[in-house]
GROMACS .gro file of C-alpha atoms in nm:
model
  413
    1MET     CA    1   7.684   4.324   7.995
    2ILE     CA    2   7.356   4.479   8.110
    3THR     CA    3   7.398   4.651   8.454
    4LYS     CA    4   7.149   4.793   8.704
    5PRO     CA    5   7.037   5.156   8.657
    6LYS     CA    6   7.238   5.426   8.828
    7GLY     CA    7   7.135   5.473   9.190
    8THR     CA    8   6.974   5.147   9.235
    9LEU     CA    9   7.077   4.854   9.451
   10ASP     CA   10   7.098   4.476   9.420
   11PHE     CA   11   7.018   4.299   9.741
   12LEU     CA   12   7.213   3.966   9.716
   13PRO     CA   13   7.092   3.695   9.950
   14GLU     CA   14   7.304   3.812  10.245
   15ASP     CA   15   7.202   4.176  10.217
   16ALA     CA   16   6.827   4.065  10.177
   17PHE     CA   17   6.846   3.868  10.482
   18LYS     CA   18   6.971   4.168  10.680
   19ARG     CA   19   6.723   4.385  10.532
   20LEU     CA   20   6.437   4.127  10.616
   21HIS     CA   21   6.571   4.124  10.980
   22VAL     CA   22   6.558   4.504  11.016
   23GLU     CA   23   6.197   4.517  10.867
   24GLU     CA   24   6.079   4.234  11.094
   25LYS     CA   25   6.220   4.417  11.404
   26LEU     CA   26   6.049   4.757  11.284
   27ARG     CA   27   5.720   4.574  11.256
   28LYS     CA   28   5.748   4.428  11.597
   29ILE     CA   29   5.822   4.770  11.747
   30ALA     CA   30   5.548   4.948  11.555
   31ALA     CA   31   5.305   4.671  11.684
   32VAL     CA   32   5.404   4.751  12.049
   33PHE     CA   33   5.319   5.113  11.988
   34ASN     CA   34   4.985   4.985  11.834
   35TYR     CA   35   5.064   5.108  11.480
   36ARG     CA   36   4.906   4.918  11.190
   37GLU     CA   37   5.079   4.870  10.839
   38ILE     CA   38   4.947   5.048  10.539
   39ARG     CA   39   5.043   4.977  10.162
   40THR     CA   40   4.981   5.195   9.872
   41PRO     CA   41   5.044   5.157   9.505
   42ALA     CA   42   5.402   5.215   9.361
   43PHE     CA   43   5.257   5.496   9.153
   44GLU     CA   44   5.000   5.759   9.196
   45LYS     CA   45   4.852   6.039   9.006
   46THR     CA   46   5.119   6.311   8.961
   47GLU     CA   47   4.857   6.571   9.078
   48LEU     CA   48   4.875   6.414   9.423
   49PHE     CA   49   5.237   6.492   9.463
   50ARG     CA   50   5.197   6.852   9.302
   51ARG     CA   51   4.906   6.942   9.540
   52GLY     CA   52   5.033   6.763   9.847
   53ILE     CA   53   5.407   6.818   9.840
   54GLY     CA   54   5.428   7.162   9.655
   55GLU     CA   55   5.501   7.268   9.303
   56GLU     CA   56   5.833   7.449   9.404
   57THR     CA   57   5.974   7.172   9.598
   58ASP     CA   58   6.291   6.996   9.463
   59ILE     CA   59   6.091   6.675   9.470
   60VAL     CA   60   5.821   6.803   9.232
   61SER     CA   61   6.027   7.036   9.036
   62LYS     CA   62   6.329   6.821   8.962
   63GLU     CA   63   6.322   6.460   9.110
   64MET     CA   64   6.004   6.289   9.012
   65TYR     CA   65   5.979   5.981   8.762
   66SER     CA   66   5.648   6.061   8.581
   67PHE     CA   67   5.516   5.879   8.283
   68ASN     CA   68   5.201   5.829   8.061
   69ASP     CA   69   5.224   6.209   7.952
   70ASN     CA   70   5.287   6.305   8.322
   71GLU     CA   71   4.958   6.169   8.428
   72PHE     CA   72   5.127   5.921   8.682
   73THR     CA   73   5.438   5.926   8.902
   74LEU     CA   74   5.645   5.666   9.091
   75LYS     CA   75   5.596   5.772   9.456
   76PRO     CA   76   5.878   5.984   9.582
   77GLU     CA   77   5.756   6.000   9.941
   78MET     CA   78   5.488   5.806  10.133
   79THR     CA   79   5.286   6.087  10.351
   80ALA     CA   80   5.074   6.219  10.055
   81PRO     CA   81   4.978   5.857   9.930
   82VAL     CA   82   4.877   5.759  10.295
   83ILE     CA   83   4.665   6.065  10.323
   84ARG     CA   84   4.520   6.008   9.979
   85SER     CA   85   4.434   5.651  10.080
   86TYR     CA   86   4.290   5.768  10.433
   87ILE     CA   87   4.046   5.999  10.262
   88GLU     CA   88   3.953   5.761   9.983
   89ASN     CA   89   3.883   5.479  10.210
   90SER     CA   90   3.713   5.695  10.480
   91LEU     CA   91   3.948   5.571  10.757
   92TYR     CA   92   3.826   5.846  10.984
   93ASN     CA   93   3.496   5.647  11.016
   94ILE     CA   94   3.665   5.340  11.152
   95SER     CA   95   3.855   5.524  11.430
   96PRO     CA   96   3.894   5.911  11.508
   97VAL     CA   97   4.270   5.864  11.523
   98GLN     CA   98   4.462   5.637  11.283
   99LYS     CA   99   4.801   5.523  11.386
  100LEU     CA  100   4.979   5.388  11.060
  101TYR     CA  101   5.319   5.269  10.954
  102TYR     CA  102   5.454   5.167  10.622
  103ILE     CA  103   5.787   5.003  10.482
  104SER     CA  104   5.782   5.095  10.118
  105ASN     CA  105   6.023   5.174   9.828
  106MET     CA  106   6.038   5.526   9.681
  107TYR     CA  107   6.188   5.681   9.367
  108ARG     CA  108   6.367   6.008   9.329
  109HIS     CA  109   6.580   6.136   9.026
  110GLU     CA  110   6.853   6.285   9.235
  111ARG     CA  111   7.223   6.256   9.257
  112PRO     CA  112   7.327   5.915   9.426
  113GLN     CA  113   7.551   5.943   9.724
  114ALA     CA  114   7.611   5.772  10.046
  115GLY     CA  115   7.304   5.633  10.187
  116ARG     CA  116   7.101   5.807   9.915
  117TYR     CA  117   6.977   5.624   9.609
  118ARG     CA  118   6.715   5.672   9.325
  119GLU     CA  119   6.503   5.377   9.443
  120PHE     CA  120   6.526   5.371   9.820
  121SER     CA  121   6.308   5.233  10.117
  122GLN     CA  122   6.151   5.405  10.390
  123PHE     CA  123   6.016   5.308  10.732
  124GLY     CA  124   5.752   5.571  10.843
  125ALA     CA  125   5.479   5.617  11.096
  126GLU     CA  126   5.181   5.864  11.087
  127ILE     CA  127   4.928   5.978  11.367
  128ILE     CA  128   4.623   6.097  11.171
  129GLY     CA  129   4.338   6.276  11.356
  130SER     CA  130   4.514   6.426  11.670
  131GLY     CA  131   4.620   6.768  11.720
  132GLU     CA  132   4.730   6.707  12.076
  133TYR     CA  133   5.088   6.763  12.178
  134THR     CA  134   5.098   6.420  12.325
  135ALA     CA  135   5.077   6.281  11.970
  136ASP     CA  136   5.407   6.464  11.881
  137ILE     CA  137   5.581   6.323  12.182
  138GLU     CA  138   5.462   5.971  12.104
  139LEU     CA  139   5.581   5.978  11.751
  140ILE     CA  140   5.924   6.124  11.839
  141ALA     CA  141   5.945   5.860  12.123
  142LEU     CA  142   5.884   5.605  11.875
  143GLY     CA  143   6.146   5.722  11.631
  144MET     CA  144   6.408   5.731  11.935
  145PHE     CA  145   6.290   5.400  12.070
  146PHE     CA  146   6.329   5.201  11.752
  147LEU     CA  147   6.684   5.357  11.674
  148LYS     CA  148   6.794   5.255  12.043
  149GLU     CA  149   6.649   4.912  11.995
  150PHE     CA  150   6.902   4.876  11.722
  151GLY     CA  151   7.181   4.984  11.964
  152ILE     CA  152   7.238   5.332  11.824
  153LYS     CA  153   7.367   5.551  12.086
  154ASN     CA  154   7.522   5.859  11.916
  155LEU     CA  155   7.197   6.015  11.840
  156LYS     CA  156   7.071   6.377  11.861
  157ILE     CA  157   6.723   6.532  11.820
  158LYS     CA  158   6.676   6.868  11.655
  159ILE     CA  159   6.336   7.027  11.689
  160ASN     CA  160   6.162   7.330  11.591
  161ASN     CA  161   5.808   7.476  11.549
  162ILE     CA  162   5.754   7.635  11.199
  163GLY     CA  163   5.392   7.764  11.286
  164ASN     CA  164   5.085   7.781  11.084
  165LEU     CA  165   5.050   7.947  10.719
  166THR     CA  166   4.948   8.293  10.878
  167GLU     CA  167   5.253   8.295  11.110
  168ARG     CA  168   5.486   8.192  10.839
  169SER     CA  169   5.344   8.433  10.587
  170ALA     CA  170   5.438   8.723  10.827
  171PHE     CA  171   5.778   8.583  10.881
  172LEU     CA  172   5.846   8.505  10.517
  173LYS     CA  173   5.767   8.874  10.420
  174ASP     CA  174   6.048   8.996  10.679
  175LEU     CA  175   6.283   8.715  10.587
  176LYS     CA  176   6.284   8.819  10.213
  177LEU     CA  177   6.332   9.187  10.303
  178TYR     CA  178   6.633   9.066  10.500
  179LEU     CA  179   6.773   8.844  10.233
  180ASN     CA  180   6.727   9.103   9.955
  181ASP     CA  181   7.041   9.266  10.085
  182TYR     CA  182   7.242   8.941  10.027
  183THR     CA  183   7.101   8.829   9.684
  184GLN     CA  184   7.465   8.842   9.547
  185LYS     CA  185   7.639   8.657   9.822
  186LEU     CA  186   7.379   8.372   9.864
  187SER     CA  187   7.458   8.031   9.692
  188SER     CA  188   7.305   7.992   9.352
  189GLU     CA  189   7.050   7.735   9.496
  190SER     CA  190   6.948   7.977   9.776
  191ALA     CA  191   6.931   8.267   9.531
  192ARG     CA  192   6.676   8.049   9.330
  193ARG     CA  193   6.491   7.959   9.649
  194LEU     CA  194   6.441   8.312   9.750
  195PHE     CA  195   6.178   8.363   9.482
  196THR     CA  196   6.031   8.006   9.501
  197ASN     CA  197   6.067   7.870   9.858
  198PRO     CA  198   6.252   8.090  10.079
  199LEU     CA  199   6.209   7.895  10.396
  200ARG     CA  200   6.442   7.634  10.274
  201ILE     CA  201   6.735   7.883  10.259
  202LEU     CA  202   6.723   7.855  10.659
  203ASP     CA  203   6.810   7.502  10.613
  204SER     CA  204   7.103   7.542  10.364
  205LYS     CA  205   7.428   7.347  10.417
  206ASP     CA  206   7.626   7.603  10.205
  207GLN     CA  207   7.885   7.781  10.466
  208LYS     CA  208   7.793   8.135  10.315
  209ASP     CA  209   7.422   8.088  10.346
  210ILE     CA  210   7.466   7.976  10.713
  211GLU     CA  211   7.665   8.282  10.790
  212ILE     CA  212   7.393   8.514  10.626
  213VAL     CA  213   7.094   8.347  10.810
  214LYS     CA  214   7.261   8.381  11.164
  215ASN     CA  215   7.112   8.731  11.172
  216ALA     CA  216   6.792   8.677  10.984
  217PRO     CA  217   6.459   8.706  11.154
  218VAL     CA  218   6.373   8.410  11.374
  219LEU     CA  219   6.044   8.230  11.274
  220TYR     CA  220   5.974   8.152  11.659
  221ASP     CA  221   5.919   8.522  11.730
  222TYR     CA  222   5.630   8.512  11.490
  223LEU     CA  223   5.429   8.234  11.639
  224GLY     CA  224   5.107   8.293  11.829
  225GLU     CA  225   5.046   8.176  12.188
  226GLU     CA  226   4.891   7.847  12.073
  227ASN     CA  227   5.183   7.717  11.880
  228LYS     CA  228   5.435   7.830  12.133
  229ASN     CA  229   5.236   7.667  12.422
  230HIS     CA  230   5.214   7.353  12.195
  231PHE     CA  231   5.591   7.364  12.135
  232GLN     CA  232   5.661   7.403  12.511
  233ASN     CA  233   5.430   7.112  12.598
  234VAL     CA  234   5.624   6.885  12.358
  235LEU     CA  235   5.965   6.988  12.494
  236GLY     CA  236   5.826   6.929  12.851
  237GLY     CA  237   5.695   6.591  12.748
  238LEU     CA  238   6.023   6.494  12.585
  239LYS     CA  239   6.199   6.597  12.925
  240SER     CA  240   5.961   6.386  13.097
  241LEU     CA  241   6.067   6.082  12.897
  242ASP     CA  242   6.454   6.169  12.935
  243ILE     CA  243   6.479   6.237  12.567
  244ASP     CA  244   6.743   6.493  12.505
  245TYR     CA  245   6.683   6.749  12.226
  246GLU     CA  246   6.828   7.073  12.075
  247ILE     CA  247   6.610   7.345  11.945
  248ASP     CA  248   6.710   7.464  11.623
  249HIS     CA  249   6.498   7.765  11.499
  250ASN     CA  250   6.642   7.717  11.143
  251LEU     CA  251   6.526   7.356  11.112
  252VAL     CA  252   6.250   7.342  10.836
  253ARG     CA  253   6.127   7.040  10.629
  254GLY     CA  254   6.170   7.035  10.247
  255LEU     CA  255   5.808   6.969  10.190
  256ASP     CA  256   5.536   7.229  10.170
  257TYR     CA  257   5.283   7.046  10.385
  258TYR     CA  258   5.466   7.080  10.710
  259THR     CA  259   5.324   7.301  10.994
  260SER     CA  260   5.403   7.353  11.365
  261THR     CA  261   5.643   7.092  11.508
  262THR     CA  262   5.933   6.974  11.283
  263PHE     CA  263   6.216   6.736  11.390
  264GLU     CA  264   6.508   6.548  11.299
  265ILE     CA  265   6.707   6.270  11.457
  266LEU     CA  266   7.061   6.284  11.362
  267SER     CA  267   7.363   6.033  11.370
  268GLU     CA  268   7.733   6.141  11.401
  269ASN     CA  269   7.819   5.841  11.176
  270LEU     CA  270   7.683   5.979  10.858
  271GLY     CA  271   7.905   6.280  10.824
  272ALA     CA  272   7.747   6.610  10.645
  273GLN     CA  273   7.440   6.436  10.549
  274ASN     CA  274   7.356   6.319  10.908
  275ALA     CA  275   6.990   6.313  10.935
  276VAL     CA  276   6.867   5.944  10.976
  277LEU     CA  277   6.490   6.022  11.055
  278GLY     CA  278   6.282   6.333  11.001
  279GLY     CA  279   5.926   6.451  11.035
  280GLY     CA  280   5.677   6.675  11.160
  281ARG     CA  281   5.319   6.798  11.162
  282TYR     CA  282   5.115   6.842  10.864
  283ASP     CA  283   4.773   6.972  10.988
  284MET     CA  284   4.664   7.119  10.656
  285LEU     CA  285   4.751   6.829  10.418
  286VAL     CA  286   4.423   6.623  10.458
  287GLN     CA  287   4.210   6.939  10.377
  288GLN     CA  288   4.461   7.013  10.082
  289LEU     CA  289   4.401   6.663   9.936
  290GLY     CA  290   4.030   6.713   9.962
  291GLY     CA  291   3.929   6.576  10.314
  292LYS     CA  292   3.797   6.753  10.625
  293PRO     CA  293   4.029   6.954  10.827
  294THR     CA  294   4.230   6.696  11.033
  295PRO     CA  295   4.545   6.738  11.217
  296ALA     CA  296   4.844   6.488  11.152
  297ILE     CA  297   5.188   6.420  11.231
  298GLY     CA  298   5.445   6.171  11.100
  299PHE     CA  299   5.801   6.092  11.023
  300ALA     CA  300   6.023   5.871  10.773
  301CYS     CA  301   6.342   5.688  10.801
  302GLY     CA  302   6.541   5.584  10.507
  303LEU     CA  303   6.652   5.229  10.552
  304GLU     CA  304   6.974   5.263  10.346
  305ARG     CA  305   7.083   5.545  10.582
  306LEU     CA  306   6.986   5.342  10.886
  307THR     CA  307   7.185   5.049  10.742
  308LEU     CA  308   7.508   5.297  10.732
  309VAL     CA  309   7.450   5.379  11.092
  310LEU     CA  310   7.398   5.008  11.197
  311GLN     CA  311   7.731   4.938  11.027
  312ALA     CA  312   7.912   5.243  11.189
  313ASN     CA  313   7.783   5.103  11.518
  314ASN     CA  314   7.902   4.743  11.458
  315TYR     CA  315   7.555   4.597  11.479
  316ILE     CA  316   7.549   4.225  11.489
  317PHE     CA  317   7.303   4.082  11.255
  318PRO     CA  318   7.179   3.723  11.310
  319GLU     CA  319   7.313   3.454  11.112
  320PRO     CA  320   7.074   3.281  10.853
  321LYS     CA  321   6.952   2.950  10.991
  322SER     CA  322   7.156   2.646  10.855
  323PRO     CA  323   7.014   2.351  10.739
  324ASP     CA  324   6.908   2.090  11.011
  325LEU     CA  325   6.977   1.811  10.764
  326TYR     CA  326   7.176   1.758  10.448
  327LEU     CA  327   7.093   1.434  10.269
  328ILE     CA  328   7.400   1.285  10.078
  329THR     CA  329   7.322   1.052   9.797
  330SER     CA  330   7.502   0.801   9.574
  331GLY     CA  331   7.307   0.652   9.261
  332GLU     CA  332   6.975   0.744   9.071
  333LYS     CA  333   6.758   0.570   9.307
  334ALA     CA  334   6.895   0.727   9.619
  335LYS     CA  335   6.856   1.063   9.452
  336ASN     CA  336   6.493   0.983   9.403
  337LYS     CA  337   6.456   0.880   9.753
  338ALA     CA  338   6.608   1.179   9.892
  339LEU     CA  339   6.383   1.402   9.689
  340VAL     CA  340   6.079   1.236   9.856
  341LEU     CA  341   6.252   1.262  10.219
  342ALA     CA  342   6.352   1.609  10.164
  343TYR     CA  343   5.979   1.714  10.053
  344ASN     CA  344   5.829   1.534  10.333
  345LEU     CA  345   6.085   1.674  10.598
  346ARG     CA  346   6.013   2.034  10.456
  347MET     CA  347   5.658   1.987  10.502
  348LYS     CA  348   5.740   1.941  10.877
  349ASN     CA  349   5.940   2.270  10.877
  350VAL     CA  350   6.275   2.086  10.904
  351TYR     CA  351   6.534   2.280  10.719
  352CYS     CA  352   6.666   2.028  10.468
  353GLU     CA  353   6.917   2.035  10.162
  354LEU     CA  354   7.036   1.788   9.915
  355ASP     CA  355   7.279   1.777   9.631
  356LEU     CA  356   7.149   1.899   9.287
  357LEU     CA  357   7.471   1.875   9.086
  358GLY     CA  358   7.544   1.502   9.097
  359ARG     CA  359   7.871   1.534   9.302
  360SER     CA  360   8.060   1.263   9.484
  361ILE     CA  361   7.995   1.171   9.849
  362LYS     CA  362   8.316   1.340   9.946
  363SER     CA  363   8.199   1.672   9.774
  364GLN     CA  364   7.872   1.654   9.916
  365MET     CA  365   8.006   1.605  10.259
  366LYS     CA  366   8.226   1.922  10.200
  367GLU     CA  367   7.907   2.104  10.105
  368ALA     CA  368   7.735   2.007  10.414
  369ASN     CA  369   8.020   2.133  10.631
  370LYS     CA  370   8.029   2.458  10.430
  371LEU     CA  371   7.650   2.518  10.495
  372ASN     CA  372   7.696   2.424  10.867
  373ALA     CA  373   7.447   2.145  10.847
  374ARG     CA  374   7.358   2.001  11.191
  375TYR     CA  375   7.310   1.660  11.069
  376VAL     CA  376   7.381   1.447  10.764
  377VAL     CA  377   7.235   1.120  10.625
  378VAL     CA  378   7.408   0.906  10.364
  379ILE     CA  379   7.183   0.730  10.124
  380GLY     CA  380   7.334   0.473   9.891
  381GLU     CA  381   7.272   0.129   9.753
  382ASP     CA  382   7.338  -0.029  10.089
  383GLU     CA  383   7.102   0.197  10.265
  384LEU     CA  384   6.841   0.134  10.008
  385SER     CA  385   6.877  -0.248  10.010
  386LYS     CA  386   6.862  -0.242  10.414
  387ASN     CA  387   6.583   0.034  10.414
  388SER     CA  388   6.799   0.204  10.697
  389ALA     CA  389   7.046   0.492  10.730
  390LYS     CA  390   7.242   0.651  11.000
  391ILE     CA  391   7.173   1.017  11.102
  392LYS     CA  392   7.494   1.167  11.195
  393LYS     CA  393   7.518   1.477  11.420
  394MET     CA  394   7.794   1.679  11.280
  395ALA     CA  395   7.901   1.858  11.615
  396ASP     CA  396   8.020   1.531  11.790
  397GLY     CA  397   8.013   1.277  11.501
  398SER     CA  398   7.752   1.044  11.711
  399GLU     CA  399   7.527   0.848  11.494
  400VAL     CA  400   7.168   0.700  11.531
  401GLU     CA  401   7.052   0.425  11.278
  402THR     CA  402   6.698   0.442  11.168
  403ALA     CA  403   6.456   0.321  10.879
  404LEU     CA  404   6.479   0.551  10.583
  405ASN     CA  405   6.098   0.630  10.613
  406ASP     CA  406   6.135   0.709  10.993
  407ILE     CA  407   6.383   0.997  10.910
  408VAL     CA  408   6.098   1.230  10.860
  409ASN     CA  409   5.984   1.151  11.228
  410TYR     CA  410   6.334   1.227  11.389
  411ASN     CA  411   6.370   1.509  11.625
  412PHE     CA  412   6.625   1.743  11.469
  413ASN     CA  413   6.600   2.008  11.750
   0.00000   0.00000   0.00000
């Protein structure tokens, strides 16, 4: 038997219905905040991610699915493709600020675990063109708003400011000097990162690393007045919206393009890997990818992670709509008549079902009950000869007789 690839999911009808519900709700919320949807290709030129995300990041160095002699890559994240599209299509000429969202599949070759797969979906939002602290506040508010709209209450925001490239450069110099005394005690991953991406050591989940960085230099102390003022304004704005937060000066993001504000929204129901949403500013990315200097901020939320949180919070999904009418038939002529009726009813948006297995009337009635059909109509030789049938309401057993061709005009509401 051929099975699905490791780290992928089959969405069976019930799961697909739930995912569609989540996506529809996200689209409605994004529209309320005046974000417009953007879609990009499933694969991009590999250079986009090398230049945008960073050569030494885990994603680029270990996790990308590349092909055609490494020319193209299935997208492992969405911000770089969005910015590529923003530049290529000159969206800045349409409006000085673009508020965009996406719901898209991504691909990373990493170890599958709870809520993390090799093919996964993300909902994300981006504000491109604004460097104002109000944009940071709005984006974080959007993230909290949609999570609360799903009834999730056990949420915590962690927030930090990782400064600009100049401020980080001075900090990293001192951080490396500090960590050089602990090279033998760092985890193997952090020991490697000391030479490739030392900032990520601050975000290590290894307990030994956590103890080591407790006394490390603090990046916030290296920020200039502009970034400190920006950060304090963001915190003040969150307070004014009654959004609680926790400052975490060790919070960094895994991608090289982040600057200034970084944040994560955590859920207590996800265990150690408890981030359900994360993002931050990337004021240098547009310029890195060939555009004019343009500030921007965004976040991404894994929908598989979100599903785990919804399950832990006992979220009640709506039930799929049951058929308005089940046409029960007996005989070949009745089958043909039912096919025509079903087609005409469906053209009027009536949810209609009929038997496709040639079963007995009794079996078809059982199927109608199983599907929770609201009405049934039995069509056999007698009904065809009289050109009439009875529309039976399943809830109370009441019946209304009508001409066969008038069934399409019946009000099934």
